[in-house]
XYZ file of C-alpha atoms in Angstrom:
71
model
C 46.301 -61.606 -13.585
C 46.314 -63.882 -11.243
C 43.532 -66.718 -10.475
C 40.569 -67.524 -8.016
C 39.142 -70.772 -7.427
C 36.608 -69.296 -4.894
C 33.646 -69.897 -7.009
C 34.377 -73.839 -8.108
C 34.657 -73.991 -3.820
C 31.388 -72.112 -3.150
C 29.790 -73.942 -6.242
C 31.011 -77.678 -4.589
C 29.438 -76.477 -1.558
C 25.480 -76.004 -3.202
C 25.980 -79.081 -5.055
C 26.839 -80.950 -2.125
C 30.175 -82.645 -3.592
C 33.533 -83.034 -1.329
C 36.983 -82.983 -2.946
C 37.189 -86.152 -4.253
C 33.689 -86.623 -5.301
C 35.788 -84.413 -7.476
C 38.535 -85.422 -8.136
C 36.908 -88.959 -9.278
C 34.379 -87.576 -11.706
C 36.587 -85.253 -13.130
C 39.445 -87.647 -13.549
C 42.545 -86.092 -12.050
C 44.442 -86.397 -9.300
C 45.031 -84.938 -5.423
C 47.167 -82.812 -7.189
C 44.993 -80.747 -9.122
C 42.973 -80.035 -5.535
C 46.025 -78.904 -4.082
C 46.728 -76.506 -7.069
C 42.773 -75.100 -6.951
C 42.948 -74.476 -2.822
C 45.989 -72.501 -3.897
C 44.490 -70.953 -7.042
C 47.905 -72.145 -9.490
C 47.776 -73.046 -12.261
C 45.905 -76.194 -13.974
C 45.699 -77.247 -17.489
C 42.385 -76.250 -19.761
C 41.844 -79.633 -19.957
C 41.100 -80.089 -15.999
C 38.831 -76.610 -16.215
C 36.866 -78.496 -18.592
C 36.611 -82.311 -16.901
C 35.157 -79.712 -14.002
C 33.242 -77.663 -16.147
C 31.559 -81.004 -17.389
C 31.632 -82.838 -14.193
C 29.592 -79.513 -12.285
C 27.591 -79.072 -15.509
C 28.731 -75.042 -15.174
C 30.791 -72.877 -17.201
C 34.110 -71.028 -17.023
C 33.406 -68.352 -15.397
C 30.746 -70.363 -12.298
C 33.638 -71.866 -11.041
C 37.280 -69.293 -11.187
C 37.208 -65.211 -11.404
C 40.234 -63.051 -13.061
C 41.926 -61.287 -10.312
C 43.798 -57.935 -11.734
C 47.276 -57.783 -9.889
C 48.105 -54.575 -8.235
C 50.838 -52.835 -10.309
C 52.953 -49.545 -8.365
C 54.425 -46.809 -10.360
């Protein structure tokens, strides 16, 4: 399954938060922001930090997308 962080970026827009602000408040590197934009892997610790900063749950920032499997 693939992961999409579109929900996070929509939530950031709603709250008027920039990538730099999220990075600073959550205490992680710019590399994490790049991974989020590319829907790449980030650690559970980073997800927890984002949820704490955004005052939300995991479902509010990410969703699992089933991968199409050809048979």
